[in-house]
mmCIF file of C-alpha atoms and ligand atoms in Angstrom:
data_model
loop_
_atom_site.group_PDB
_atom_site.id
_atom_site.type_symbol
_atom_site.label_atom_id
_atom_site.label_comp_id
_atom_site.label_asym_id
_atom_site.label_seq_id
_atom_site.Cartn_x
_atom_site.Cartn_y
_atom_site.Cartn_z
ATOM 1 C CA MET I 27 16.796 9.568 -16.779
ATOM 2 C CA PHE I 28 17.449 5.832 -16.307
ATOM 3 C CA PRO I 29 19.086 4.570 -19.598
ATOM 4 C CA ASP I 30 20.756 1.399 -17.773
ATOM 5 C CA VAL I 31 21.080 -0.464 -14.428
ATOM 6 C CA ASP I 32 23.895 1.684 -13.227
ATOM 7 C CA ALA I 33 21.845 4.874 -13.428
ATOM 8 C CA CYS I 34 18.897 3.029 -11.522
ATOM 9 C CA ALA I 35 21.493 1.788 -8.958
ATOM 10 C CA ALA I 36 23.059 5.244 -8.439
ATOM 11 C CA TYR I 37 19.443 6.809 -7.980
ATOM 12 C CA LEU I 38 18.638 4.155 -5.442
ATOM 13 C CA GLU I 39 21.933 4.715 -3.655
ATOM 14 C CA ARG I 40 20.993 8.442 -3.210
ATOM 15 C CA LEU I 41 17.561 7.421 -1.803
ATOM 16 C CA ARG I 42 18.813 4.804 0.529
ATOM 17 C CA TRP I 43 21.768 6.623 1.825
ATOM 18 C CA PRO I 44 20.943 10.382 1.329
ATOM 19 C CA SER I 45 23.890 11.445 3.369
ATOM 20 C CA GLY I 46 26.322 8.958 2.084
ATOM 21 C CA PHE I 47 26.921 5.075 2.266
ATOM 22 C CA ILE I 48 26.511 3.558 5.750
ATOM 23 C CA CYS I 49 27.967 0.023 6.185
ATOM 24 C CA SER I 50 25.241 -2.305 7.544
ATOM 25 C CA ALA I 51 27.842 -4.588 9.153
ATOM 26 C CA CYS I 52 30.071 -2.131 11.041
ATOM 27 C CA GLY I 53 28.194 1.229 10.770
ATOM 28 C CA GLY I 54 31.211 2.820 8.980
ATOM 29 C CA THR I 55 30.579 5.698 6.718
ATOM 30 C CA GLY I 56 33.676 5.693 4.588
ATOM 31 C CA ALA I 57 33.081 6.000 0.769
ATOM 32 C CA PRO I 58 32.797 2.442 -0.495
ATOM 33 C CA TRP I 59 35.086 0.862 -3.000
ATOM 34 C CA ARG I 60 33.102 -0.168 -6.202
ATOM 35 C CA HIS I 61 33.252 -3.673 -7.374
ATOM 36 C CA THR I 62 31.815 -5.248 -10.428
ATOM 37 C CA ARG I 63 28.017 -5.888 -10.721
ATOM 38 C CA GLY I 64 27.178 -2.870 -8.412
ATOM 39 C CA ARG I 65 28.765 -4.366 -5.223
ATOM 40 C CA LEU I 66 29.923 -1.857 -2.736
ATOM 41 C CA VAL I 67 32.711 -2.837 -0.407
ATOM 42 C CA CYS I 68 33.123 -1.173 3.079
ATOM 43 C CA PRO I 69 36.680 0.218 3.294
ATOM 44 C CA ALA I 70 36.597 -0.355 7.119
ATOM 45 C CA CYS I 71 35.449 -3.976 7.318
ATOM 46 C CA ARG I 72 35.431 -5.170 3.742
ATOM 47 C CA HIS I 73 31.736 -6.144 4.046
ATOM 48 C CA HIS I 74 30.176 -6.661 0.639
ATOM 49 C CA ALA I 75 27.045 -4.560 0.297
ATOM 50 C CA SER I 76 24.663 -3.702 -2.577
ATOM 51 C CA VAL I 77 22.173 -1.022 -2.810
ATOM 52 C CA THR I 78 19.336 -3.748 -3.010
ATOM 53 C CA ALA I 79 20.542 -6.151 -0.334
ATOM 54 C CA GLY I 80 18.200 -6.068 2.757
ATOM 55 C CA THR I 81 15.443 -4.341 0.745
ATOM 56 C CA ILE I 82 12.290 -5.508 -1.042
ATOM 57 C CA LEU I 83 14.661 -5.603 -4.191
ATOM 58 C CA ASP I 84 16.849 -8.114 -2.297
ATOM 59 C CA LYS I 85 18.155 -10.940 -4.602
ATOM 60 C CA THR I 86 15.996 -9.962 -7.356
ATOM 61 C CA ARG I 87 16.900 -11.541 -10.871
ATOM 62 C CA THR I 88 14.790 -8.727 -12.579
ATOM 63 C CA PRO I 89 16.958 -5.934 -13.915
ATOM 64 C CA LEU I 90 16.535 -2.647 -12.158
ATOM 65 C CA THR I 91 15.529 -1.030 -15.254
ATOM 66 C CA THR I 92 12.426 -3.298 -15.253
ATOM 67 C CA TRP I 93 11.692 -2.402 -11.701
ATOM 68 C CA PHE I 94 11.984 1.364 -12.463
ATOM 69 C CA GLU I 95 9.779 0.864 -15.514
ATOM 70 C CA ALA I 96 7.179 -1.073 -13.459
ATOM 71 C CA ALA I 97 7.317 1.599 -10.721
ATOM 72 C CA TRP I 98 6.671 4.263 -13.294
ATOM 73 C CA HIS I 99 3.569 2.533 -14.648
ATOM 74 C CA VAL I 100 2.313 1.821 -11.127
ATOM 75 C CA THR I 101 2.582 5.444 -10.043
ATOM 76 C CA THR I 102 1.504 7.065 -13.322
ATOM 77 C CA ALA I 103 -1.500 5.003 -14.419
ATOM 78 C CA LYS I 104 -4.359 6.776 -12.873
ATOM 79 C CA ASN I 105 -5.890 3.681 -11.634
ATOM 80 C CA GLY I 106 -2.860 1.558 -11.517
ATOM 81 C CA LEU I 107 -2.561 -1.662 -13.321
ATOM 82 C CA SER I 108 -3.100 -5.350 -12.889
ATOM 83 C CA ALA I 109 -0.266 -7.864 -13.063
ATOM 84 C CA LYS I 110 -1.696 -8.995 -16.352
ATOM 85 C CA THR I 111 -1.444 -5.544 -17.965
ATOM 86 C CA LEU I 112 1.895 -4.970 -16.464
ATOM 87 C CA GLU I 113 3.135 -8.312 -17.935
ATOM 88 C CA ARG I 114 2.037 -7.138 -21.392
ATOM 89 C CA THR I 115 3.320 -3.624 -20.982
ATOM 90 C CA LEU I 116 6.845 -4.720 -19.970
ATOM 91 C CA GLY I 117 6.941 -7.875 -21.896
ATOM 92 C CA THR I 118 7.956 -9.825 -18.761
ATOM 93 C CA ARG I 119 6.495 -13.215 -17.599
ATOM 94 C CA TYR I 120 3.308 -12.866 -15.585
ATOM 95 C CA ARG I 121 4.984 -14.186 -12.384
ATOM 96 C CA VAL I 122 7.733 -11.420 -12.629
ATOM 97 C CA ALA I 123 5.022 -8.760 -12.969
ATOM 98 C CA TRP I 124 2.876 -10.168 -10.138
ATOM 99 C CA ALA I 125 5.954 -10.415 -7.812
ATOM 100 C CA MET I 126 6.921 -6.864 -8.618
ATOM 101 C CA LEU I 127 3.522 -5.492 -7.773
ATOM 102 C CA GLN I 128 3.296 -7.579 -4.513
ATOM 103 C CA ARG I 129 6.600 -6.176 -3.374
ATOM 104 C CA PHE I 130 5.735 -2.627 -4.305
ATOM 105 C CA ARG I 131 2.474 -3.053 -2.247
ATOM 106 C CA VAL I 132 4.573 -3.896 0.828
ATOM 107 C CA ALA I 133 6.613 -0.784 0.399
ATOM 108 C CA MET I 134 3.498 1.235 -0.041
ATOM 109 C CA VAL I 135 2.473 0.403 3.657
ATOM 110 C CA ARG I 136 5.412 2.143 4.966
ATOM 111 C CA ALA I 137 4.623 5.323 3.276
ATOM 112 C CA GLU I 138 1.313 5.521 5.146
ATOM 113 C CA ARG I 139 2.528 5.679 8.746
ATOM 114 C CA ASP I 140 1.234 9.048 9.906
ATOM 115 C CA ARG I 141 -2.046 8.460 11.712
ATOM 116 C CA LEU I 142 -5.298 10.047 10.554
ATOM 117 C CA SER I 143 -6.506 13.065 12.497
ATOM 118 C CA GLY I 144 -9.249 15.652 12.518
ATOM 119 C CA ASP I 145 -12.750 14.180 12.057
ATOM 120 C CA VAL I 146 -12.551 10.631 11.032
ATOM 121 C CA GLU I 147 -15.331 8.281 9.872
ATOM 122 C CA VAL I 148 -15.081 4.590 10.413
ATOM 123 C CA ASP I 149 -17.312 1.946 8.931
ATOM 124 C CA GLU I 150 -17.113 -1.501 7.445
ATOM 125 C CA THR I 151 -17.931 -2.580 3.925
ATOM 126 C CA LEU I 152 -18.132 -5.802 2.126
ATOM 127 C CA VAL I 153 -15.778 -6.443 -0.816
ATOM 128 C CA GLY I 154 -15.638 -9.214 -3.398
ATOM 129 C CA GLY I 155 -17.698 -12.128 -3.858
ATOM 130 C CA VAL I 156 -18.291 -11.532 -7.588
ATOM 131 C CA GLN I 157 -18.399 -14.608 -9.620
ATOM 132 C CA HIS I 158 -16.717 -15.032 -12.875
ATOM 133 C CA GLY I 159 -17.633 -17.185 -15.880
ATOM 134 C CA GLY I 160 -15.749 -20.482 -15.842
ATOM 135 C CA LYS I 161 -14.514 -20.078 -12.208
ATOM 136 C CA ARG I 162 -17.488 -21.639 -10.441
ATOM 137 C CA GLY I 163 -17.246 -21.597 -6.741
ATOM 138 C CA ARG I 164 -14.242 -19.280 -6.582
ATOM 139 C CA GLY I 165 -14.300 -15.920 -5.031
ATOM 140 C CA THR I 166 -17.835 -16.181 -3.908
ATOM 141 C CA ALA I 167 -17.192 -15.201 -0.200
ATOM 142 C CA LYS I 168 -17.474 -11.498 0.717
ATOM 143 C CA SER I 169 -14.625 -10.100 2.828
ATOM 144 C CA ILE I 170 -15.166 -7.430 5.419
ATOM 145 C CA VAL I 171 -13.113 -4.297 4.974
ATOM 146 C CA VAL I 172 -12.941 -1.547 7.626
ATOM 147 C CA ILE I 173 -12.391 1.884 6.330
ATOM 148 C CA ALA I 174 -11.287 5.090 8.188
ATOM 149 C CA VAL I 175 -11.391 8.475 6.292
ATOM 150 C CA GLU I 176 -10.639 11.997 7.296
ATOM 151 C CA VAL I 177 -13.643 14.336 6.681
ATOM 152 C CA ARG I 178 -12.907 17.925 5.830
ATOM 153 C CA GLN I 179 -15.179 20.853 6.640
ATOM 154 C CA PRO I 180 -17.229 22.076 4.807
ATOM 155 C CA LYS I 181 -16.596 19.209 2.347
ATOM 156 C CA GLY I 182 -14.161 16.949 0.840
ATOM 157 C CA PHE I 183 -12.097 14.141 2.240
ATOM 158 C CA GLY I 184 -8.444 13.767 3.421
ATOM 159 C CA ARG I 185 -6.426 10.603 3.748
ATOM 160 C CA ALA I 186 -7.841 6.972 4.250
ATOM 161 C CA ARG I 187 -6.781 3.779 5.729
ATOM 162 C CA MET I 188 -8.291 0.214 5.461
ATOM 163 C CA ARG I 189 -7.939 -3.126 6.794
ATOM 164 C CA HIS I 190 -9.186 -6.706 5.942
ATOM 165 C CA VAL I 191 -10.799 -8.107 9.138
ATOM 166 C CA SER I 192 -12.148 -11.612 9.744
ATOM 167 C CA ASP I 193 -15.263 -10.153 11.473
ATOM 168 C CA ALA I 194 -16.772 -6.944 12.622
ATOM 169 C CA SER I 195 -16.252 -7.472 16.406
ATOM 170 C CA GLY I 196 -14.590 -4.821 18.612
ATOM 171 C CA ALA I 197 -11.520 -7.180 18.821
ATOM 172 C CA ASN I 198 -10.709 -6.297 15.237
ATOM 173 C CA LEU I 199 -12.238 -2.794 14.923
ATOM 174 C CA LEU I 200 -10.550 -1.120 18.035
ATOM 175 C CA PRO I 201 -6.907 -2.226 17.139
ATOM 176 C CA PHE I 202 -7.375 -0.899 13.696
ATOM 177 C CA VAL I 203 -8.734 2.354 14.820
ATOM 178 C CA CYS I 204 -5.849 2.699 17.404
ATOM 179 C CA ASP I 205 -3.350 1.758 14.820
ATOM 180 C CA VAL I 206 -4.426 4.236 12.174
ATOM 181 C CA VAL I 207 -6.118 6.986 14.025
ATOM 182 C CA ALA I 208 -4.336 9.505 16.229
ATOM 183 C CA SER I 209 -5.738 9.477 19.834
ATOM 184 C CA GLY I 210 -8.001 12.430 20.747
ATOM 185 C CA THR I 211 -9.640 12.381 17.331
ATOM 186 C CA VAL I 212 -13.384 12.608 16.871
ATOM 187 C CA VAL I 213 -14.338 9.368 15.414
ATOM 188 C CA ARG I 214 -17.762 9.078 13.629
ATOM 189 C CA THR I 215 -19.394 5.565 13.556
ATOM 190 C CA ASP I 216 -22.768 4.098 13.322
ATOM 191 C CA GLY I 217 -24.459 2.495 16.261
ATOM 192 C CA TRP I 218 -22.620 -0.808 16.074
ATOM 193 C CA ASP I 219 -21.522 -2.269 19.535
ATOM 194 C CA GLY I 220 -17.983 -2.950 18.127
ATOM 195 C CA TYR I 221 -17.059 0.692 18.555
ATOM 196 C CA ASN I 222 -18.458 1.064 22.060
ATOM 197 C CA ASP I 223 -14.985 0.936 23.747
ATOM 198 C CA LEU I 224 -13.630 3.806 21.523
ATOM 199 C CA PRO I 225 -13.809 6.291 24.528
ATOM 200 C CA LYS I 226 -11.704 4.094 26.659
ATOM 201 C CA HIS I 227 -8.933 4.620 24.022
ATOM 202 C CA GLU I 228 -9.059 8.418 24.242
ATOM 203 C CA TYR I 229 -11.306 8.881 21.190
ATOM 204 C CA THR I 230 -14.447 10.895 21.131
ATOM 205 C CA ARG I 231 -17.142 8.754 19.569
ATOM 206 C CA GLN I 232 -19.717 10.410 17.600
ATOM 207 C CA ARG I 233 -22.522 7.999 16.848
ATOM 208 C CA THR I 234 -24.615 8.513 13.819
ATOM 209 C CA VAL I 235 -27.576 6.459 14.025
ATOM 210 C CA LEU I 236 -30.022 6.495 11.232
ATOM 211 C CA SER I 237 -33.485 7.361 12.101
ATOM 212 C CA SER I 238 -35.419 5.930 9.405
ATOM 213 C CA SER I 239 -34.628 3.001 6.904
ATOM 214 C CA ASP I 240 -35.026 4.920 3.724
ATOM 215 C CA ASP I 241 -32.198 7.310 4.917
ATOM 216 C CA PRO I 242 -29.409 6.300 2.501
ATOM 217 C CA ALA I 243 -26.351 5.407 4.391
ATOM 218 C CA HIS I 244 -23.979 7.628 2.618
ATOM 219 C CA ILE I 245 -25.692 10.750 3.893
ATOM 220 C CA SER I 246 -24.384 9.845 7.377
ATOM 221 C CA MET I 247 -21.043 8.434 6.380
ATOM 222 C CA PRO I 248 -20.204 10.227 3.003
ATOM 223 C CA GLY I 249 -16.366 9.687 3.303
ATOM 224 C CA VAL I 250 -16.537 5.884 3.863
ATOM 225 C CA HIS I 251 -19.313 5.551 1.153
ATOM 226 C CA ARG I 252 -17.207 7.442 -1.372
ATOM 227 C CA VAL I 253 -13.884 5.424 -0.625
ATOM 228 C CA ALA I 254 -15.763 2.163 -0.596
ATOM 229 C CA SER I 255 -17.381 2.727 -3.959
ATOM 230 C CA LEU I 256 -13.895 3.872 -5.595
ATOM 231 C CA LEU I 257 -12.395 0.793 -4.041
ATOM 232 C CA LYS I 258 -15.044 -1.605 -5.373
ATOM 233 C CA ARG I 259 -14.861 0.132 -8.846
ATOM 234 C CA TRP I 260 -11.046 -0.182 -8.821
ATOM 235 C CA ILE I 261 -11.212 -3.873 -8.034
ATOM 236 C CA LEU I 262 -13.814 -4.571 -10.595
ATOM 237 C CA GLY I 263 -12.286 -2.220 -13.171
ATOM 238 C CA THR I 264 -8.386 -2.488 -12.978
ATOM 239 C CA HIS I 265 -8.367 -6.000 -11.592
ATOM 240 C CA GLN I 266 -11.664 -7.276 -13.075
ATOM 241 C CA GLY I 267 -12.766 -8.470 -9.606
ATOM 242 C CA SER I 268 -9.952 -11.141 -9.456
ATOM 243 C CA VAL I 269 -8.918 -10.326 -5.797
ATOM 244 C CA THR I 270 -8.738 -13.207 -3.477
ATOM 245 C CA PRO I 271 -9.156 -12.818 0.276
ATOM 246 C CA THR I 272 -5.444 -14.038 0.693
ATOM 247 C CA HIS I 273 -4.206 -10.991 -1.099
ATOM 248 C CA LEU I 274 -6.935 -8.337 -0.322
ATOM 249 C CA GLN I 275 -4.801 -6.606 2.223
ATOM 250 C CA SER I 276 -2.052 -6.003 -0.493
ATOM 251 C CA TYR I 277 -4.527 -4.393 -2.874
ATOM 252 C CA LEU I 278 -6.008 -2.322 -0.015
ATOM 253 C CA GLU I 279 -2.523 -0.910 0.501
ATOM 254 C CA GLU I 280 -1.965 -0.187 -3.130
ATOM 255 C CA PHE I 281 -5.370 1.547 -3.267
ATOM 256 C CA THR I 282 -4.654 3.563 -0.073
ATOM 257 C CA PHE I 283 -1.204 4.758 -1.313
ATOM 258 C CA ARG I 284 -2.873 5.938 -4.680
ATOM 259 C CA PHE I 285 -5.985 7.418 -2.820
ATOM 260 C CA ASN I 286 -3.846 9.351 -0.433
ATOM 261 C CA ARG I 287 -1.811 10.887 -3.246
ATOM 262 C CA ARG I 288 -4.727 11.563 -5.621
ATOM 263 C CA THR I 289 -4.156 15.312 -5.497
ATOM 264 C CA SER I 290 -0.358 15.115 -5.889
ATOM 265 C CA ARG I 291 0.560 17.373 -8.749
ATOM 266 C CA SER I 292 3.844 15.536 -9.561
ATOM 267 C CA ARG I 293 3.758 11.986 -10.668
ATOM 268 C CA GLY I 294 7.508 12.065 -10.478
ATOM 269 C CA LEU I 295 7.403 12.799 -6.792
ATOM 270 C CA VAL I 296 5.074 9.732 -6.215
ATOM 271 C CA PHE I 297 7.413 7.501 -8.268
ATOM 272 C CA ARG I 298 10.354 8.741 -6.059
ATOM 273 C CA ARG I 299 8.357 8.109 -2.966
ATOM 274 C CA LEU I 300 7.568 4.588 -3.974
ATOM 275 C CA LEU I 301 11.286 3.771 -4.648
ATOM 276 C CA GLU I 302 12.372 5.609 -1.457
ATOM 277 C CA GLN I 303 10.205 3.225 0.485
ATOM 278 C CA ALA I 304 11.383 0.292 -1.619
ATOM 279 C CA VAL I 305 14.909 0.605 -0.487
ATOM 280 C CA VAL I 306 14.153 1.115 3.268
ATOM 281 C CA THR I 307 11.589 -1.802 3.481
ATOM 282 C CA GLY I 308 13.006 -5.184 4.427
ATOM 283 C CA PRO I 309 13.010 -8.207 2.020
ATOM 284 C CA VAL I 310 9.748 -9.928 1.148
ATOM 285 C CA THR I 311 9.965 -13.676 0.863
ATOM 286 C CA GLU I 312 8.804 -15.928 -2.202
ATOM 287 C CA ALA I 313 6.322 -17.359 0.206
ATOM 288 C CA ASP I 314 4.814 -13.873 0.994
ATOM 289 C CA VAL I 315 4.384 -13.111 -2.569
ATOM 290 C CA THR I 316 2.656 -16.328 -3.354
ATOM 291 C CA HIS I 317 0.584 -17.091 -0.200
ATOM 292 C CA GLY I 318 -0.100 -13.535 1.109
ATOM 293 C CA TYR I 319 2.100 -11.221 3.214
ATOM 294 C CA ASP I 320 1.755 -11.410 6.897
ATOM 295 C CA TRP I 321 0.487 -7.995 7.568
HETATM 296 ZN ZN1 ZN M 8 31.788 -2.045 7.407
#
């Protein structure tokens, strides 16, 4: 479908302006004049636009065909792929592959705006801390990740959301629940004090306190347990454990995007969804890509 950059640009144009071009400067909706190198000129105010300006693809020097190929691999590989694998697959430099993945992860967040509802389990887990040969002292610290998962009756799980937090205090846990879970929802947690104020925020808290120490935790929190083990396996498998705390949230967003679409029959639709978000998400700076996005 996408033999050259023009075909890619035309596709992005349809995703960004589904009912026709809108000038970002004057709001005019007249059909744009087409200049060289994909520039669109507003007939009303002569503003020069492009389909990538003001999006995560802003000022990219990587050809759109490469972006499309990357998006295809990201959305069709069952477990996604690391920057290292993407570098090899596309024949680009590592830095280019890494930057594309980081930008896609930012676009993936936008796709997850609907809050969780129904019965939701919330619990924390520890991620990372695996040491690798030759990298002594690196990646030894465990990070706390709080996970929320919709639990279906009689069995099965719905969507998930997750956040890297500095500690498991209520000051971190409550804002997370309020951001990702619809109010009025039944929230299942363990007996931890950090969740005590949930009823003040219009949630029904269902405390699951384990009666004996040999009760495996996953019996009371099957959803969180399942998602946490998939997440850890993904970090160890696809990324060989090389996830630093600085970038952990980016990885969590990618995992969530993929997890929440695990039953989607059409990979093509997931690909389209990612590019759709890519052209409505604002630019990401080089600093964000290198030092971690400010979530
Ligand atoms: Zn204009």
